[in-house]
CSV table of C-alpha atoms in Angstrom, one decimal:
chain,number,residue,atom,x,y,z
A,298,MET,CA,-94.2,72.5,-33.4
A,299,ARG,CA,-94.8,75.9,-31.9
A,300,PRO,CA,-94.2,79.1,-33.9
A,301,LEU,CA,-90.9,80.9,-33.5
A,302,GLU,CA,-92.5,83.6,-31.3
A,303,ALA,CA,-93.3,80.9,-28.8
A,304,ALA,CA,-90.3,78.7,-29.4
A,305,ARG,CA,-88.0,77.6,-26.6
A,306,VAL,CA,-84.7,79.2,-27.5
A,307,ALA,CA,-81.2,78.9,-26.1
A,308,ILE,CA,-78.2,81.1,-27.1
A,309,VAL,CA,-74.8,79.8,-26.2
A,310,HIS,CA,-71.9,82.2,-26.1
A,311,ASP,CA,-68.2,81.2,-25.5
A,312,TRP,CA,-67.5,83.3,-22.5
A,313,LEU,CA,-68.7,86.6,-21.0
A,314,THR,CA,-66.0,88.9,-19.6
A,315,VAL,CA,-66.2,92.2,-21.6
A,316,TYR,CA,-68.4,94.0,-24.0
A,317,ALA,CA,-66.5,93.7,-27.3
A,318,GLY,CA,-67.3,92.8,-30.9
A,319,ALA,CA,-68.9,89.4,-30.4
A,320,GLU,CA,-70.9,90.8,-27.4
A,321,ARG,CA,-72.4,93.5,-29.7
A,322,VAL,CA,-73.7,90.7,-31.9
A,323,LEU,CA,-75.0,88.8,-28.9
A,324,GLU,CA,-76.8,91.9,-27.6
A,325,GLN,CA,-78.7,92.2,-30.9
A,326,MET,CA,-79.5,88.5,-31.0
A,327,LEU,CA,-81.0,88.8,-27.5
A,328,LEU,CA,-83.1,91.7,-28.6
A,329,ALA,CA,-84.3,89.7,-31.6
A,330,LEU,CA,-85.2,86.7,-29.5
A,331,PRO,CA,-86.3,88.1,-26.1
A,332,GLN,CA,-87.5,84.7,-24.9
A,333,ALA,CA,-84.0,83.2,-25.2
A,334,ASP,CA,-82.1,81.7,-22.3
A,335,LEU,CA,-78.4,82.5,-22.2
A,336,TYR,CA,-75.6,80.0,-21.6
A,337,SER,CA,-71.8,80.7,-21.4
A,338,LEU,CA,-68.8,78.8,-20.1
A,339,VAL,CA,-68.1,81.7,-17.7
A,340,ASP,CA,-69.9,85.0,-16.9
A,341,PHE,CA,-67.7,87.6,-15.2
A,342,VAL,CA,-69.2,90.7,-16.7
A,343,PRO,CA,-69.1,93.5,-14.0
A,344,GLU,CA,-72.4,94.6,-12.6
A,345,ASP,CA,-72.1,98.1,-14.1
A,346,ALA,CA,-71.5,96.7,-17.6
A,347,ARG,CA,-74.3,94.2,-17.9
A,348,GLY,CA,-76.8,96.3,-19.8
A,349,PHE,CA,-76.2,94.6,-23.1
A,350,LEU,CA,-77.5,91.3,-21.5
A,351,GLY,CA,-81.0,92.7,-20.9
A,352,GLY,CA,-81.0,91.7,-17.3
A,353,ARG,CA,-80.1,88.1,-18.0
A,354,ARG,CA,-77.7,85.9,-16.0
A,355,ALA,CA,-76.0,83.3,-18.0
A,356,ARG,CA,-76.2,79.7,-17.0
A,357,THR,CA,-72.5,78.8,-16.7
A,358,SER,CA,-70.3,75.7,-16.8
A,359,PHE,CA,-68.1,74.2,-14.1
A,360,LEU,CA,-65.3,76.4,-15.3
A,361,GLN,CA,-67.0,79.3,-13.5
A,362,ARG,CA,-66.0,77.8,-10.2
A,363,LEU,CA,-62.4,76.8,-10.9
A,364,PRO,CA,-59.5,78.6,-9.3
A,365,ARG,CA,-58.5,81.9,-10.9
A,366,ALA,CA,-61.1,81.4,-13.6
A,367,ARG,CA,-62.0,85.1,-13.6
A,368,THR,CA,-58.6,86.2,-14.9
A,369,HIS,CA,-57.2,83.0,-16.4
A,370,TYR,CA,-60.2,81.4,-18.0
A,371,ARG,CA,-58.3,81.0,-21.3
A,372,SER,CA,-55.9,78.7,-19.5
A,373,TYR,CA,-58.7,76.2,-19.2
A,374,LEU,CA,-58.9,75.6,-23.0
A,375,PRO,CA,-58.2,71.9,-22.6
A,376,LEU,CA,-61.4,71.6,-20.5
A,377,MET,CA,-63.6,73.8,-22.7
A,378,PRO,CA,-64.8,71.1,-25.1
A,379,LEU,CA,-65.9,69.0,-22.1
A,380,ALA,CA,-67.5,72.0,-20.4
A,381,VAL,CA,-69.6,73.1,-23.3
A,382,GLU,CA,-70.8,69.5,-23.9
A,383,GLN,CA,-72.3,69.5,-20.3
A,384,PHE,CA,-75.0,72.0,-21.0
A,385,ASP,CA,-78.3,70.2,-21.1
A,386,LEU,CA,-80.2,71.9,-24.0
A,387,SER,CA,-82.6,69.0,-24.6
A,388,GLY,CA,-85.7,71.2,-23.8
A,389,TYR,CA,-85.2,73.8,-26.5
A,390,ASP,CA,-86.6,74.0,-30.1
A,391,LEU,CA,-83.9,76.3,-31.3
A,392,VAL,CA,-80.3,76.5,-30.2
A,393,ILE,CA,-78.0,79.4,-31.5
A,394,SER,CA,-74.3,79.2,-30.8
A,395,SER,CA,-72.4,82.4,-30.8
A,396,SER,CA,-68.9,81.0,-31.4
A,397,HIS,CA,-65.3,81.9,-32.0
A,398,ALA,CA,-64.0,79.1,-29.8
A,399,VAL,CA,-66.1,76.1,-28.6
A,400,ALA,CA,-69.8,77.2,-28.3
A,401,LYS,CA,-70.7,75.4,-31.5
A,402,GLY,CA,-69.8,72.1,-29.8
A,403,VAL,CA,-73.0,72.0,-27.7
A,404,LEU,CA,-75.0,68.8,-28.0
A,405,THR,CA,-78.3,68.9,-29.8
A,406,GLY,CA,-80.8,66.3,-31.0
A,407,PRO,CA,-82.4,65.5,-34.4
A,408,ASP,CA,-85.5,67.6,-33.6
A,409,GLN,CA,-83.6,70.7,-32.5
A,410,LEU,CA,-82.5,73.3,-35.0
A,411,HIS,CA,-78.9,74.4,-34.3
A,412,LEU,CA,-77.7,77.6,-36.0
A,413,CYS,CA,-74.2,78.9,-35.4
A,414,ILE,CA,-73.1,82.5,-35.9
A,415,CYS,CA,-69.4,81.9,-36.3
A,416,TYR,CA,-66.9,84.8,-35.8
A,417,SER,CA,-64.2,82.4,-36.9
A,418,PRO,CA,-63.1,78.8,-36.5
A,419,ILE,CA,-60.7,78.7,-33.5
A,420,ARG,CA,-58.0,80.9,-34.8
A,421,TYR,CA,-55.1,79.7,-32.7
A,422,ALA,CA,-55.9,76.1,-33.5
A,423,TRP,CA,-56.1,76.5,-37.3
A,424,ASP,CA,-54.3,78.9,-39.7
A,425,LEU,CA,-53.0,81.1,-37.0
A,426,GLN,CA,-51.5,78.3,-34.9
A,427,HIS,CA,-47.8,79.1,-35.8
A,428,GLN,CA,-48.3,82.8,-35.1
A,429,TYR,CA,-50.0,82.0,-31.7
A,430,LEU,CA,-47.2,79.7,-30.7
A,431,GLU,CA,-44.5,82.2,-31.6
A,432,GLU,CA,-46.2,85.0,-29.7
A,433,SER,CA,-46.7,82.8,-26.7
A,434,GLY,CA,-43.1,81.6,-26.7
A,435,LEU,CA,-44.2,78.0,-27.3
A,436,THR,CA,-42.2,77.2,-30.4
A,437,ARG,CA,-39.8,74.7,-28.8
A,438,GLY,CA,-39.2,72.6,-25.7
A,439,VAL,CA,-41.6,70.4,-23.7
A,440,LYS,CA,-44.2,73.2,-23.3
A,441,GLY,CA,-44.1,73.8,-27.0
A,442,ALA,CA,-44.6,70.1,-27.8
A,443,ALA,CA,-47.5,69.9,-25.3
A,444,ALA,CA,-49.2,73.0,-26.8
A,445,ARG,CA,-48.9,71.5,-30.3
A,446,LEU,CA,-50.4,68.3,-29.2
A,447,LEU,CA,-53.3,70.1,-27.4
A,448,LEU,CA,-54.1,72.1,-30.5
A,449,HIS,CA,-54.0,69.0,-32.6
A,450,TYR,CA,-56.8,67.5,-30.5
A,451,VAL,CA,-58.7,70.8,-30.4
A,452,ARG,CA,-58.7,70.7,-34.2
A,453,LEU,CA,-60.0,67.2,-34.3
A,454,TRP,CA,-62.8,68.1,-31.9
A,455,ASP,CA,-63.6,71.3,-33.7
A,456,ALA,CA,-63.9,69.7,-37.1
A,457,ARG,CA,-66.1,66.9,-35.7
A,458,THR,CA,-68.5,69.2,-33.9
A,459,ALA,CA,-69.2,71.2,-37.1
A,460,ASN,CA,-71.4,68.2,-38.0
A,461,GLY,CA,-73.8,69.1,-35.3
A,462,VAL,CA,-74.6,72.6,-36.8
A,463,ASP,CA,-77.5,72.7,-39.2
A,464,ASP,CA,-76.6,76.1,-40.7
A,465,PHE,CA,-73.6,78.5,-40.3
A,466,ILE,CA,-73.8,82.3,-40.3
A,467,ALA,CA,-70.4,83.9,-41.1
A,468,ILE,CA,-69.7,87.5,-40.0
A,469,SER,CA,-67.9,88.2,-43.3
A,470,GLY,CA,-67.1,86.6,-46.7
A,471,PHE,CA,-63.6,86.2,-45.4
A,472,ILE,CA,-64.9,84.1,-42.5
A,473,ALA,CA,-67.2,82.2,-44.8
A,474,ARG,CA,-64.2,81.1,-46.8
A,475,ARG,CA,-62.4,80.1,-43.6
A,476,ILE,CA,-65.5,78.0,-42.6
A,477,GLN,CA,-65.5,76.3,-46.0
A,478,LYS,CA,-61.8,75.6,-45.7
A,479,VAL,CA,-61.9,74.2,-42.2
A,480,TYR,CA,-65.4,72.6,-41.9
A,481,ARG,CA,-66.2,72.1,-45.6
A,482,ARG,CA,-69.5,73.8,-45.0
A,483,ASP,CA,-71.3,76.7,-46.7
A,484,ALA,CA,-72.2,79.8,-44.7
A,485,THR,CA,-74.6,82.7,-45.1
A,486,VAL,CA,-72.9,86.0,-44.6
A,487,ILE,CA,-74.6,88.4,-42.1
A,488,TYR,CA,-72.4,91.3,-41.2
A,489,PRO,CA,-72.2,92.3,-37.5
A,490,PRO,CA,-74.2,95.4,-36.4
A,491,VAL,CA,-72.4,98.7,-36.2
A,492,ASP,CA,-74.1,101.5,-34.2
A,493,THR,CA,-74.0,104.1,-37.0
A,494,ASP,CA,-76.7,106.1,-35.2
A,495,GLY,CA,-74.3,106.7,-32.4
A,496,PHE,CA,-71.8,108.6,-34.6
A,497,ALA,CA,-72.4,111.9,-36.2
A,498,LEU,CA,-71.1,112.8,-39.7
A,499,ARG,CA,-68.4,115.6,-39.4
A,500,PRO,CA,-67.3,116.8,-42.9
A,501,ASP,CA,-64.5,119.1,-41.6
A,502,LYS,CA,-61.3,117.2,-40.6
A,503,GLU,CA,-58.2,118.1,-38.7
A,504,ASP,CA,-54.6,117.5,-39.8
A,505,PHE,CA,-53.9,114.3,-37.9
A,506,TYR,CA,-54.1,110.5,-38.4
A,507,LEU,CA,-55.7,108.2,-35.9
A,508,THR,CA,-55.3,104.6,-34.9
A,509,ALA,CA,-57.1,102.9,-31.9
A,510,SER,CA,-56.9,99.4,-30.6
A,511,ARG,CA,-55.9,97.2,-27.8
A,512,LEU,CA,-52.1,97.0,-28.1
A,513,VAL,CA,-51.6,93.3,-28.9
A,514,PRO,CA,-49.2,91.9,-31.5
A,515,TYR,CA,-51.6,91.1,-34.4
A,516,LYS,CA,-53.0,94.6,-34.4
A,517,LYS,CA,-49.6,95.9,-35.7
A,518,ILE,CA,-49.8,99.2,-33.9
A,519,ASP,CA,-46.0,99.2,-33.6
A,520,LEU,CA,-45.9,99.0,-37.4
A,521,ILE,CA,-48.1,102.1,-37.7
A,522,VAL,CA,-46.1,104.0,-35.2
A,523,GLU,CA,-42.8,103.1,-36.8
A,524,ALA,CA,-44.1,104.2,-40.2
A,525,PHE,CA,-45.4,107.5,-39.0
A,526,SER,CA,-42.3,108.2,-36.9
A,527,ALA,CA,-40.4,108.1,-40.2
A,528,LEU,CA,-42.8,110.7,-41.7
A,529,PRO,CA,-42.1,113.5,-39.2
A,530,ASP,CA,-44.4,116.0,-41.1
A,531,ARG,CA,-47.4,113.9,-40.4
A,532,ARG,CA,-49.1,113.7,-36.9
A,533,LEU,CA,-50.4,110.4,-35.5
A,534,VAL,CA,-52.6,109.9,-32.5
A,535,VAL,CA,-52.8,106.4,-30.9
A,536,ILE,CA,-55.6,105.4,-28.5
A,537,GLY,CA,-55.3,102.2,-26.6
A,538,ASP,CA,-53.3,100.2,-24.1
A,539,GLY,CA,-52.1,96.7,-23.8
A,540,PRO,CA,-49.0,94.4,-23.5
A,541,GLU,CA,-47.3,96.0,-26.5
A,542,MET,CA,-47.3,99.5,-25.0
A,543,ALA,CA,-43.6,99.5,-24.2
A,544,LYS,CA,-42.7,98.3,-27.7
A,545,VAL,CA,-44.9,101.0,-29.2
A,546,ARG,CA,-43.6,103.7,-27.0
A,547,ALA,CA,-40.0,102.8,-27.9
A,548,LYS,CA,-40.8,103.4,-31.6
A,549,ALA,CA,-42.8,106.6,-31.2
A,550,GLY,CA,-41.2,109.8,-32.6
A,551,PRO,CA,-42.1,113.3,-31.5
A,552,ASN,CA,-44.9,113.4,-34.1
A,553,VAL,CA,-46.7,110.4,-32.4
A,554,GLN,CA,-49.0,111.1,-29.5
A,555,LEU,CA,-49.8,108.0,-27.3
A,556,LEU,CA,-53.0,108.7,-25.3
A,557,GLY,CA,-53.3,105.2,-23.8
A,558,TYR,CA,-56.7,103.9,-22.8
A,559,GLN,CA,-59.4,106.5,-23.2
A,560,PRO,CA,-63.2,106.4,-22.6
A,561,PHE,CA,-65.5,105.9,-25.6
A,562,SER,CA,-66.4,109.6,-25.7
A,563,VAL,CA,-62.7,110.5,-26.4
A,564,LEU,CA,-62.4,107.9,-29.1
A,565,LYS,CA,-65.5,109.1,-30.8
A,566,ASP,CA,-64.4,112.7,-30.8
A,567,HIS,CA,-61.1,111.7,-32.4
A,568,LEU,CA,-62.8,109.5,-35.0
A,569,GLN,CA,-64.9,112.5,-36.0
A,570,ARG,CA,-61.9,114.9,-36.3
A,571,ALA,CA,-59.2,112.7,-37.8
A,572,ARG,CA,-58.0,113.1,-41.4
A,573,ALA,CA,-58.0,109.3,-41.7
A,574,PHE,CA,-58.2,106.2,-39.5
A,575,VAL,CA,-55.2,103.8,-40.0
A,576,PHE,CA,-55.9,100.0,-39.6
A,577,ALA,CA,-53.0,97.5,-40.0
A,578,ALA,CA,-54.5,94.2,-38.7
A,579,GLU,CA,-55.9,91.3,-40.7
A,580,GLU,CA,-59.3,91.2,-39.0
A,581,ASP,CA,-62.2,88.9,-39.5
A,582,PHE,CA,-64.5,92.0,-39.8
A,583,GLY,CA,-63.3,95.1,-38.0
A,584,ILE,CA,-65.9,97.5,-36.4
A,585,VAL,CA,-63.8,100.6,-35.6
A,586,PRO,CA,-63.0,101.3,-39.3
A,587,LEU,CA,-66.7,101.4,-39.9
A,588,GLU,CA,-67.3,103.6,-36.9
A,589,ALA,CA,-64.7,106.0,-38.4
A,590,GLN,CA,-66.6,105.9,-41.7
A,591,ALA,CA,-69.9,106.6,-39.9
A,592,CYS,CA,-68.2,109.9,-38.9
A,593,GLY,CA,-67.2,110.6,-42.5
A,594,THR,CA,-63.6,109.7,-41.8
A,595,PRO,CA,-61.8,107.6,-44.6
A,596,VAL,CA,-59.6,104.6,-43.8
A,597,ILE,CA,-56.1,103.5,-44.7
A,598,ALA,CA,-56.3,99.7,-44.2
A,599,TYR,CA,-54.3,96.6,-44.7
A,600,GLY,CA,-55.7,94.9,-47.8
A,601,LYS,CA,-56.6,91.5,-46.4
A,602,GLY,CA,-59.5,90.1,-44.3
A,603,GLY,CA,-62.7,91.9,-43.5
A,604,SER,CA,-61.3,95.3,-44.5
A,605,LEU,CA,-61.8,94.4,-48.2
A,606,GLU,CA,-65.5,94.1,-47.5
A,607,THR,CA,-66.0,97.2,-45.2
A,608,VAL,CA,-63.8,99.8,-47.0
A,609,ARG,CA,-64.3,100.8,-50.6
A,610,GLY,CA,-61.0,101.5,-52.4
A,611,PRO,CA,-60.2,104.0,-55.1
A,612,GLU,CA,-61.7,101.7,-57.8
A,613,ALA,CA,-65.1,102.7,-56.3
A,614,GLY,CA,-64.6,106.2,-57.8
A,615,GLU,CA,-66.7,108.9,-56.0
A,616,GLY,CA,-67.9,106.2,-53.6
A,617,ALA,CA,-64.3,105.4,-52.4
A,618,THR,CA,-63.9,105.4,-48.6
A,619,GLY,CA,-60.2,104.7,-48.3
A,620,VAL,CA,-57.0,103.1,-49.6
A,621,PHE,CA,-55.3,99.8,-49.0
A,622,PHE,CA,-51.7,98.7,-48.5
A,623,GLU,CA,-50.6,95.3,-49.7
A,624,ALA,CA,-48.0,94.3,-47.1
A,625,GLN,CA,-47.6,94.7,-43.3
A,626,THR,CA,-44.4,96.7,-43.8
A,627,VAL,CA,-43.4,100.3,-43.1
A,628,ALA,CA,-42.7,101.0,-46.7
A,629,SER,CA,-46.1,99.6,-47.9
A,630,LEU,CA,-48.0,101.6,-45.3
A,631,GLN,CA,-46.1,104.8,-46.1
A,632,GLY,CA,-46.9,104.3,-49.7
A,633,ALA,CA,-50.6,104.1,-48.9
A,634,VAL,CA,-50.4,107.3,-46.8
A,635,ARG,CA,-48.9,109.1,-49.8
A,636,ALA,CA,-51.6,107.6,-52.1
A,637,PHE,CA,-54.3,108.7,-49.7
A,638,GLU,CA,-53.0,112.2,-49.7
A,639,ALA,CA,-53.0,112.4,-53.4
A,640,GLN,CA,-56.8,111.7,-53.6
A,641,THR,CA,-60.0,113.3,-52.4
A,642,PHE,CA,-62.6,111.4,-50.3
A,643,SER,CA,-66.2,112.3,-49.7
A,644,PRO,CA,-67.3,112.2,-46.0
A,645,GLU,CA,-70.8,111.6,-47.2
A,646,ALA,CA,-69.7,108.5,-49.2
A,647,ALA,CA,-68.0,107.1,-46.1
A,648,ARG,CA,-71.1,107.6,-44.0
A,649,ALA,CA,-73.3,106.0,-46.7
A,650,ASN,CA,-71.0,103.0,-46.8
A,651,ALA,CA,-71.0,102.6,-43.0
A,652,GLU,CA,-74.8,102.6,-43.0
A,653,ARG,CA,-74.8,99.4,-45.0
A,654,PHE,CA,-73.8,97.7,-41.7
A,655,SER,CA,-76.3,99.4,-39.3
A,656,VAL,CA,-78.1,97.7,-36.4
A,657,ALA,CA,-81.4,97.9,-38.2
A,658,ARG,CA,-79.9,96.1,-41.2
A,659,PHE,CA,-78.5,93.3,-38.9
A,660,GLN,CA,-81.8,92.9,-37.1
A,661,GLU,CA,-83.7,92.5,-40.4
A,662,ALA,CA,-81.1,90.1,-41.9
A,663,PHE,CA,-80.7,88.0,-38.8
A,664,GLY,CA,-84.4,87.8,-38.0
A,665,SER,CA,-85.4,86.8,-41.5
A,666,PHE,CA,-82.7,84.1,-41.7
A,667,VAL,CA,-83.7,82.6,-38.3
A,668,ALA,CA,-87.4,82.7,-39.1
A,669,ALA,CA,-86.9,81.1,-42.6
A,670,ARG,CA,-84.7,78.3,-41.3
A,671,TYR,CA,-87.0,77.6,-38.3
A,672,ARG,CA,-90.0,77.3,-40.6
A,673,ALA,CA,-88.2,75.1,-43.0
A,674,PHE,CA,-86.8,72.8,-40.3
A,675,HIS,CA,-89.9,72.4,-38.2
A,676,GLY,CA,-92.5,72.7,-41.0
A,677,VAL,CA,-94.2,75.7,-39.4
A,678,THR,CA,-96.2,78.0,-41.6
């Protein structure tokens, strides 16, 4: 078998539509394995945003050609398992699936190493099913019953296809536990890359709090806005847009400034100047809180999910980078704000914590893991 540098490599990503968290990981994987061919169910990344793909065009599935696929590709969920199984990967020595939905379901043979970097088992089919159905208005009626039946079959397929993965990589310990719960498989934790070099430490802070996110239900931006609106002597700035904007605007008091969507330069400027970044979602990992810490800005975070691994609470002493609140309620968040204001945080400690998740650290950890597993699987020295 040929050495890794000369190996035939395929990387399979669920879908390519935007440059978000999973695509940042994909970008670094493509840099680590420059010979890799790229596959994806659909590829609708605009021409002016394709830099992270290094000039590659993904080999896509039949979903790419279906009606309204550009804007409604998620509606084709029932066809996605079939679509991903149609990729012919038989000519590759190494297959890496980049999966939060169906990419790990690709078909591989006994002489092919299949590694899966898993952002999460399909959230809306497993532990978040009831939340997804409620937010989608599918809790009752014929459509609700059909949705539950569909998700039942997605779970069966998802569990079965985990057997085709030789090794799992999880993006956090939280996701490793979810993989163990759903697939009964161990996973090696390799945290996603954070571009810490792109953010400058700024020790002097201004007297405002910041939150930034797409305004969708699980991000709980409305909760943050409601909590700060009831604390009129504190100023909150909100960056982001989305379907929850009307709900958020209705809860915003005079001390809450809604900036809507802003370019990255504006977000970075606010991350550097803010007194603290407020984060109320239960995330699998969470990159923006680490970008805030790279600026020396501490974090007030909901104490579940990936935040427990990326933010150091008061128990870390001088190395603390934020505080946690225990429940997604107004009272709990307000209590955390008061607790935060009663303590002192070191901008340098926040920066040092963020650097544990740097791009260089990801490249070293990912490259070493892939090389070791490839050598062991193929017996290459």
